[in-house]
Amino acid sequence: MALLRIRNLSVDFATASGKFRAVDSMDVTVDRGDILAIVGESGSGKSVSMLAMMGLLPWTATITADEMSFDGIDLRSVTAAQRRKIIGRDMAMIFQEPMSSLNPCFTVGFQIRESLRKHMNMSRRERHQRAIELFEQVGIPEPEKRLGVFPHQMSGGMNQRVMIAMAIACRPRLLIADEPTTALDVTIQAQILELLTGLQRDTGMALILITHDMGVVAETAQRVSVQYAGQKVEEQPVRPLFSTPHHPYTAALLAALPERATSKILPSIPGVVPGQFDRPKGCLFSPRCSKADDRCREIEPENQPEELGRAKCHYPLGVNEPEMAQ
Amino acid sequence: MNKPVVVAHDLTRHYEVGGGIFSSTQTVEALSGASFTLQPGKTLAVVGESGCGKSTLARVVTMIEPPTSGTLMIDDEAVSPDKWASLRSSVQIVFQDPYGSLNPRQRIGDILMEPLVINRKDMSAKDREAQARDMLAMVGLRREHFDRYPHMFSGGQRQRIAVARALMLNPRVLVLDEPVSALDLSIQSQVLNLLVELQEKLGLAYLFISHDLSVVKHMADDIVVMYLGRPVETGPIEDVVANPRHPYTKALLSATPIADPTIEKKRIKLEGELPSPINVPKGCAFSPRCWKATEECRAKRPVLDEGRHRVACYHPEG
Amino acid sequence: METTMERPGRLREFWYYFRENRGAVIGLSVFVVFVLVAIFADLLAPHDPTQQYRDHLLRPPAWSEGGDWSFPLGTDPLGRDLLSRLIHGARYSAFVGVVVVTVAASVGILIGLLSGFAPRWGDTIIMRIMDIILAFPSLLLALVLVAILGPSLTNAMIAIAIVQQPHYVRLTRASVINERTRDYVTSARVAGAGIWRLMFKTVLPNCLAPIIVQGALSFSTAILDAAALGFLGMGAQPPTPEWGTMLAEAREFILRAWWVVTFPGIAILITVLAINLMGDGLRDALDPKLKRS
């Protein structure tokens, strides 16, 4: 049985000018020990879907789903108290800005012990021991000393390590990392990604990595789900996704990478991601797609079968070509 | 070889911080010993992590701040604060965040015409408007966008507007301070293409500041790698990428994720954090994190050697 | 490039957020009525506010015993129609509010801008002076100023404006310092903009939102302070139908004729409350920090 199963999740926001659909009938399945990357541009609903699952959205949001279960527990029907028990213990999340995710008024040691106190049945001494252990685990030097330090006294990379330590404090079975390295420098990013994948390997937890960076995806993920304008347009294991993308959007996104460029002018996707006011009929990518025809502009495509990456497209790519054998 | 537009020699910028009642002032060496030349039609990339002095360099070159020492020559004219006003139109800047760099209370037309209003006082209002509308067309927007406000545009379009504004005074040099790192991937390539086209058309020299090596590899002709305010390696981009000589460059290249899952990478794992520019380590600034560091490195600061591909290291690779 | 669809205009968005706060809408409607009454006082008032009807001294409101429908809210000890006086009083209150806010805001914004752009020592001097002004209880300071200048409505307005202006200075300076580090300001500097252009064209328009909110709130403070000064005999002088002065004149009749103090009091209360509610709504709608997603 899957650890996390979401079927047909939609999130609507009430805004100044009517309803805005941020997530549109999205499916997510994560098994134990999985690393799933959710890739998409800003406004593709990748963070919103996870926040919706954790019940962290403001009251302006309306969430609907056919199924939303974590480890057999239906997340749609749990009470707020039960949900709080799950979140932070079995399911944890780290965010993009480590500086603003930690409370500047308390030492990091206090904050990490606090989350242990909430969720684990531990004595004071055990909590202190566990905090030191966790700091060692995430590679913070001199853990004993660092426990008494305030977030602003440490660098972004160190704070992100503290965040990770807090997230894994109660040995979660699912860790959601929302752009965990975007605010960090390249060499620090490499350290943090290595730490996350290492922890995932050692503890066997599932990891959902939300990112926009194709390089990060290629180096860490096992499976990739590509989001566009609130919809999942494709899902494949990482290697075939990069070698034979089935959705034109994925293909165009990969072609636009500067490192894949063959000439000085990059192949680019014209136009912009549709917003609240210019959502097209039919396929959402059709106004920007080079292969779109009238059918694409009129009828919303169904998902293709598993072999074609469940691509949400009428004319998926890479159908006739033989699968690139590894 | 063309005549260079900008020649910078040993540019240095220090800041005094602190100096309250209870603390003595400290000097931050934000930028030290930066030397480079910019050729028309060429792109020089400046690469480094936070605190490496990239943004300070941009502020000095665009004459927002004077250098503490060192000389900056624009078109053979030495820059000093009294000449800023006259030299200003040669060097313009595009910022990273297109949401913060356009005045939200000004119309696009006013944003574009402002440099002309200030610097071309004899120009008629009609000419200004015509030039602004032409510029909108040149950066791939529509002439009718003249009357709109910035909040009506997406990030990529705003960055086009920022480029258009920077070009209004017909500058010879454009400082691009992380111009695409706030943009989505599909928009990033549009803006990069625009920059390439404009460079070809107008013969602009670019000072391209970035932390993203994959973008830099695509755009740049030459590269300067900076660490804690100092250049540690400089040279033609192909040479530096193909065989980096400074250990830091090597580590930086190996840390940059590559969008190809089939490549097995051997990553150089850098220990430790970036030191703050307030207390730069003695000797080579990189020595505390370097796997090759010796006593010599910790005692005395290495200087850039000579040649086309220069490096400041006692134990260079290759 | 393709078109960007029109996003809702600023005004529409503003109205959306403003409308969400019901108190603010009520406040706004009351305020509009108040302004209309002030403008058309001459047409609305049934009597001349200074006309003394010697046969109708201290007549109670029309609905109570002994009342007369020609004086709906009754008359004061000198036989003047209370309703007419209140209607004309609205005019004085509106006048006080407008003048005080205009003077205090323009002076305060100017000093705040200068302070925000000044070198560190200049900024320190200005802000310490403002701190000193703020250290006095505002009404006390206004009283002292009026005592020096002599009691009249004009001098009261000057005094209140001086007392209120440091709030604008601090507010403006805070947002100037915040905005000054933004990229668009640097961008204007790279374009060669001089200091005056930076101050008034680039930065000021972006600092206006919190100042507008402060303006609305200090409008009500001004009315309240003017009434207080009038009540203490240091503001508008009799027979001006100013609400505070009316209260002061009727003080000794509180026990005999409740209406002479109640109605001016209610007028002040409703006006100030309405403006404050409206100010809260403005803050919700204009202050991006409090904006909900």
mmCIF file with all atom_site columns, N, CA, C and O in Angstrom, chain A residues 154-177:
data_model
loop_
_atom_site.group_PDB
_atom_site.id
_atom_site.type_symbol
_atom_site.label_atom_id
_atom_site.label_alt_id
_atom_site.label_comp_id
_atom_site.label_asym_id
_atom_site.label_entity_id
_atom_site.label_seq_id
_atom_site.pdbx_PDB_ins_code
_atom_site.Cartn_x
_atom_site.Cartn_y
_atom_site.Cartn_z
_atom_site.occupancy
_atom_site.B_iso_or_equiv
_atom_site.pdbx_formal_charge
_atom_site.auth_seq_id
_atom_site.auth_comp_id
_atom_site.auth_asym_id
_atom_site.auth_atom_id
_atom_site.pdbx_PDB_model_num
ATOM 1  N N  . MET A 1 154 ? 23.723 32.133 12.821 1.00 0.00 ? 154 MET A N  1
ATOM 2  C CA . MET A 1 154 ? 24.254 31.094 11.945 1.00 0.00 ? 154 MET A CA 1
ATOM 3  C C  . MET A 1 154 ? 23.959 31.427 10.490 1.00 0.00 ? 154 MET A C  1
ATOM 4  O O  . MET A 1 154 ? 23.091 32.232 10.183 1.00 0.00 ? 154 MET A O  1
ATOM 5  N N  . SER A 1 155 ? 24.690 30.772 9.603  1.00 0.00 ? 155 SER A N  1
ATOM 6  C CA . SER A 1 155 ? 24.504 31.013 8.174  1.00 0.00 ? 155 SER A CA 1
ATOM 7  C C  . SER A 1 155 ? 23.249 30.291 7.683  1.00 0.00 ? 155 SER A C  1
ATOM 8  O O  . SER A 1 155 ? 22.668 29.470 8.387  1.00 0.00 ? 155 SER A O  1
ATOM 9  N N  . GLY A 1 156 ? 22.870 30.607 6.439  1.00 0.00 ? 156 GLY A N  1
ATOM 10 C CA . GLY A 1 156 ? 21.682 29.993 5.858  1.00 0.00 ? 156 GLY A CA 1
ATOM 11 C C  . GLY A 1 156 ? 21.809 28.486 5.768  1.00 0.00 ? 156 GLY A C  1
ATOM 12 O O  . GLY A 1 156 ? 20.857 27.750 6.046  1.00 0.00 ? 156 GLY A O  1
ATOM 13 N N  . GLY A 1 157 ? 22.989 28.025 5.385  1.00 0.00 ? 157 GLY A N  1
ATOM 14 C CA . GLY A 1 157 ? 23.189 26.587 5.247  1.00 0.00 ? 157 GLY A CA 1
ATOM 15 C C  . GLY A 1 157 ? 23.028 25.880 6.581  1.00 0.00 ? 157 GLY A C  1
ATOM 16 O O  . GLY A 1 157 ? 22.396 24.825 6.681  1.00 0.00 ? 157 GLY A O  1
ATOM 17 N N  . MET A 1 158 ? 23.598 26.480 7.633  1.00 0.00 ? 158 MET A N  1
ATOM 18 C CA . MET A 1 158 ? 23.500 25.879 8.969  1.00 0.00 ? 158 MET A CA 1
ATOM 19 C C  . MET A 1 158 ? 22.056 25.875 9.436  1.00 0.00 ? 158 MET A C  1
ATOM 20 O O  . MET A 1 158 ? 21.580 24.897 10.025 1.00 0.00 ? 158 MET A O  1
ATOM 21 N N  . ASN A 1 159 ? 21.336 26.971 9.186  1.00 0.00 ? 159 ASN A N  1
ATOM 22 C CA . ASN A 1 159 ? 19.933 27.027 9.582  1.00 0.00 ? 159 ASN A CA 1
ATOM 23 C C  . ASN A 1 159 ? 19.121 25.966 8.859  1.00 0.00 ? 159 ASN A C  1
ATOM 24 O O  . ASN A 1 159 ? 18.212 25.376 9.437  1.00 0.00 ? 159 ASN A O  1
ATOM 25 N N  . GLN A 1 160 ? 19.456 25.747 7.578  1.00 0.00 ? 160 GLN A N  1
ATOM 26 C CA . GLN A 1 160 ? 18.718 24.721 6.851  1.00 0.00 ? 160 GLN A CA 1
ATOM 27 C C  . GLN A 1 160 ? 19.002 23.352 7.469  1.00 0.00 ? 160 GLN A C  1
ATOM 28 O O  . GLN A 1 160 ? 18.119 22.511 7.563  1.00 0.00 ? 160 GLN A O  1
ATOM 29 N N  . ARG A 1 161 ? 20.236 23.150 7.928  1.00 0.00 ? 161 ARG A N  1
ATOM 30 C CA . ARG A 1 161 ? 20.546 21.888 8.610  1.00 0.00 ? 161 ARG A CA 1
ATOM 31 C C  . ARG A 1 161 ? 19.720 21.761 9.893  1.00 0.00 ? 161 ARG A C  1
ATOM 32 O O  . ARG A 1 161 ? 19.236 20.675 10.223 1.00 0.00 ? 161 ARG A O  1
ATOM 33 N N  . VAL A 1 162 ? 19.576 22.870 10.614 1.00 0.00 ? 162 VAL A N  1
ATOM 34 C CA . VAL A 1 162 ? 18.757 22.829 11.828 1.00 0.00 ? 162 VAL A CA 1
ATOM 35 C C  . VAL A 1 162 ? 17.316 22.471 11.478 1.00 0.00 ? 162 VAL A C  1
ATOM 36 O O  . VAL A 1 162 ? 16.676 21.637 12.135 1.00 0.00 ? 162 VAL A O  1
ATOM 37 N N  . MET A 1 163 ? 16.817 23.094 10.404 1.00 0.00 ? 163 MET A N  1
ATOM 38 C CA . MET A 1 163 ? 15.451 22.792 9.963  1.00 0.00 ? 163 MET A CA 1
ATOM 39 C C  . MET A 1 163 ? 15.301 21.308 9.657  1.00 0.00 ? 163 MET A C  1
ATOM 40 O O  . MET A 1 163 ? 14.300 20.676 10.005 1.00 0.00 ? 163 MET A O  1
ATOM 41 N N  . ILE A 1 164 ? 16.309 20.774 8.974  1.00 0.00 ? 164 ILE A N  1
ATOM 42 C CA . ILE A 1 164 ? 16.249 19.344 8.629  1.00 0.00 ? 164 ILE A CA 1
ATOM 43 C C  . ILE A 1 164 ? 16.296 18.511 9.901  1.00 0.00 ? 164 ILE A C  1
ATOM 44 O O  . ILE A 1 164 ? 15.535 17.555 10.061 1.00 0.00 ? 164 ILE A O  1
ATOM 45 N N  . ALA A 1 165 ? 17.160 18.906 10.837 1.00 0.00 ? 165 ALA A N  1
ATOM 46 C CA . ALA A 1 165 ? 17.248 18.169 12.098 1.00 0.00 ? 165 ALA A CA 1
ATOM 47 C C  . ALA A 1 165 ? 15.899 18.172 12.803 1.00 0.00 ? 165 ALA A C  1
ATOM 48 O O  . ALA A 1 165 ? 15.446 17.149 13.334 1.00 0.00 ? 165 ALA A O  1
ATOM 49 N N  . MET A 1 166 ? 15.223 19.343 12.802 1.00 0.00 ? 166 MET A N  1
ATOM 50 C CA . MET A 1 166 ? 13.910 19.415 13.440 1.00 0.00 ? 166 MET A CA 1
ATOM 51 C C  . MET A 1 166 ? 12.903 18.542 12.717 1.00 0.00 ? 166 MET A C  1
ATOM 52 O O  . MET A 1 166 ? 12.051 17.887 13.334 1.00 0.00 ? 166 MET A O  1
ATOM 53 N N  . ALA A 1 167 ? 13.002 18.539 11.382 1.00 0.00 ? 167 ALA A N  1
ATOM 54 C CA . ALA A 1 167 ? 12.036 17.770 10.594 1.00 0.00 ? 167 ALA A CA 1
ATOM 55 C C  . ALA A 1 167 ? 12.194 16.280 10.832 1.00 0.00 ? 167 ALA A C  1
ATOM 56 O O  . ALA A 1 167 ? 11.207 15.549 10.900 1.00 0.00 ? 167 ALA A O  1
ATOM 57 N N  . ILE A 1 168 ? 13.438 15.831 10.978 1.00 0.00 ? 168 ILE A N  1
ATOM 58 C CA . ILE A 1 168 ? 13.628 14.384 11.131 1.00 0.00 ? 168 ILE A CA 1
ATOM 59 C C  . ILE A 1 168 ? 13.658 13.978 12.598 1.00 0.00 ? 168 ILE A C  1
ATOM 60 O O  . ILE A 1 168 ? 13.881 12.817 12.919 1.00 0.00 ? 168 ILE A O  1
ATOM 61 N N  . ALA A 1 169 ? 13.413 14.938 13.496 1.00 0.00 ? 169 ALA A N  1
ATOM 62 C CA . ALA A 1 169 ? 13.539 14.677 14.931 1.00 0.00 ? 169 ALA A CA 1
ATOM 63 C C  . ALA A 1 169 ? 12.671 13.506 15.371 1.00 0.00 ? 169 ALA A C  1
ATOM 64 O O  . ALA A 1 169 ? 13.075 12.694 16.188 1.00 0.00 ? 169 ALA A O  1
ATOM 65 N N  . CYS A 1 170 ? 11.456 13.432 14.848 1.00 0.00 ? 170 CYS A N  1
ATOM 66 C CA . CYS A 1 170 ? 10.543 12.391 15.294 1.00 0.00 ? 170 CYS A CA 1
ATOM 67 C C  . CYS A 1 170 ? 10.507 11.230 14.312 1.00 0.00 ? 170 CYS A C  1
ATOM 68 O O  . CYS A 1 170 ? 9.497  10.520 14.221 1.00 0.00 ? 170 CYS A O  1
ATOM 69 N N  . ARG A 1 171 ? 11.560 11.057 13.564 1.00 0.00 ? 171 ARG A N  1
ATOM 70 C CA . ARG A 1 171 ? 11.688 9.983  12.569 1.00 0.00 ? 171 ARG A CA 1
ATOM 71 C C  . ARG A 1 171 ? 10.449 9.913  11.678 1.00 0.00 ? 171 ARG A C  1
ATOM 72 O O  . ARG A 1 171 ? 9.688  8.939  11.723 1.00 0.00 ? 171 ARG A O  1
ATOM 73 N N  . PRO A 1 172 ? 10.225 10.939 10.865 1.00 0.00 ? 172 PRO A N  1
ATOM 74 C CA . PRO A 1 172 ? 9.031  10.943 10.014 1.00 0.00 ? 172 PRO A CA 1
ATOM 75 C C  . PRO A 1 172 ? 9.136  9.882  8.930  1.00 0.00 ? 172 PRO A C  1
ATOM 76 O O  . PRO A 1 172 ? 10.234 9.439  8.591  1.00 0.00 ? 172 PRO A O  1
ATOM 77 N N  . ARG A 1 173 ? 7.998  9.488  8.417  1.00 0.00 ? 173 ARG A N  1
ATOM 78 C CA . ARG A 1 173 ? 8.029  8.537  7.323  1.00 0.00 ? 173 ARG A CA 1
ATOM 79 C C  . ARG A 1 173 ? 7.934  9.238  5.982  1.00 0.00 ? 173 ARG A C  1
ATOM 80 O O  . ARG A 1 173 ? 8.137  8.646  4.941  1.00 0.00 ? 173 ARG A O  1
ATOM 81 N N  . LEU A 1 174 ? 7.568  10.522 6.042  1.00 0.00 ? 174 LEU A N  1
ATOM 82 C CA . LEU A 1 174 ? 7.528  11.304 4.803  1.00 0.00 ? 174 LEU A CA 1
ATOM 83 C C  . LEU A 1 174 ? 8.097  12.678 5.093  1.00 0.00 ? 174 LEU A C  1
ATOM 84 O O  . LEU A 1 174 ? 7.680  13.351 6.031  1.00 0.00 ? 174 LEU A O  1
ATOM 85 N N  . LEU A 1 175 ? 9.055  13.089 4.289  1.00 0.00 ? 175 LEU A N  1
ATOM 86 C CA . LEU A 1 175 ? 9.625  14.432 4.430  1.00 0.00 ? 175 LEU A CA 1
ATOM 87 C C  . LEU A 1 175 ? 9.348  15.185 3.141  1.00 0.00 ? 175 LEU A C  1
ATOM 88 O O  . LEU A 1 175 ? 9.653  14.710 2.048  1.00 0.00 ? 175 LEU A O  1
ATOM 89 N N  . ILE A 1 176 ? 8.733  16.349 3.302  1.00 0.00 ? 176 ILE A N  1
ATOM 90 C CA . ILE A 1 176 ? 8.462  17.182 2.134  1.00 0.00 ? 176 ILE A CA 1
ATOM 91 C C  . ILE A 1 176 ? 9.433  18.353 2.166  1.00 0.00 ? 176 ILE A C  1
ATOM 92 O O  . ILE A 1 176 ? 9.465  19.111 3.137  1.00 0.00 ? 176 ILE A O  1
ATOM 93 N N  . ALA A 1 177 ? 10.239 18.481 1.147  1.00 0.00 ? 177 ALA A N  1
ATOM 94 C CA . ALA A 1 177 ? 11.214 19.570 1.086  1.00 0.00 ? 177 ALA A CA 1
ATOM 95 C C  . ALA A 1 177 ? 10.797 20.535 -0.010 1.00 0.00 ? 177 ALA A C  1
ATOM 96 O O  . ALA A 1 177 ? 10.816 20.192 -1.188 1.00 0.00 ? 177 ALA A O  1
#
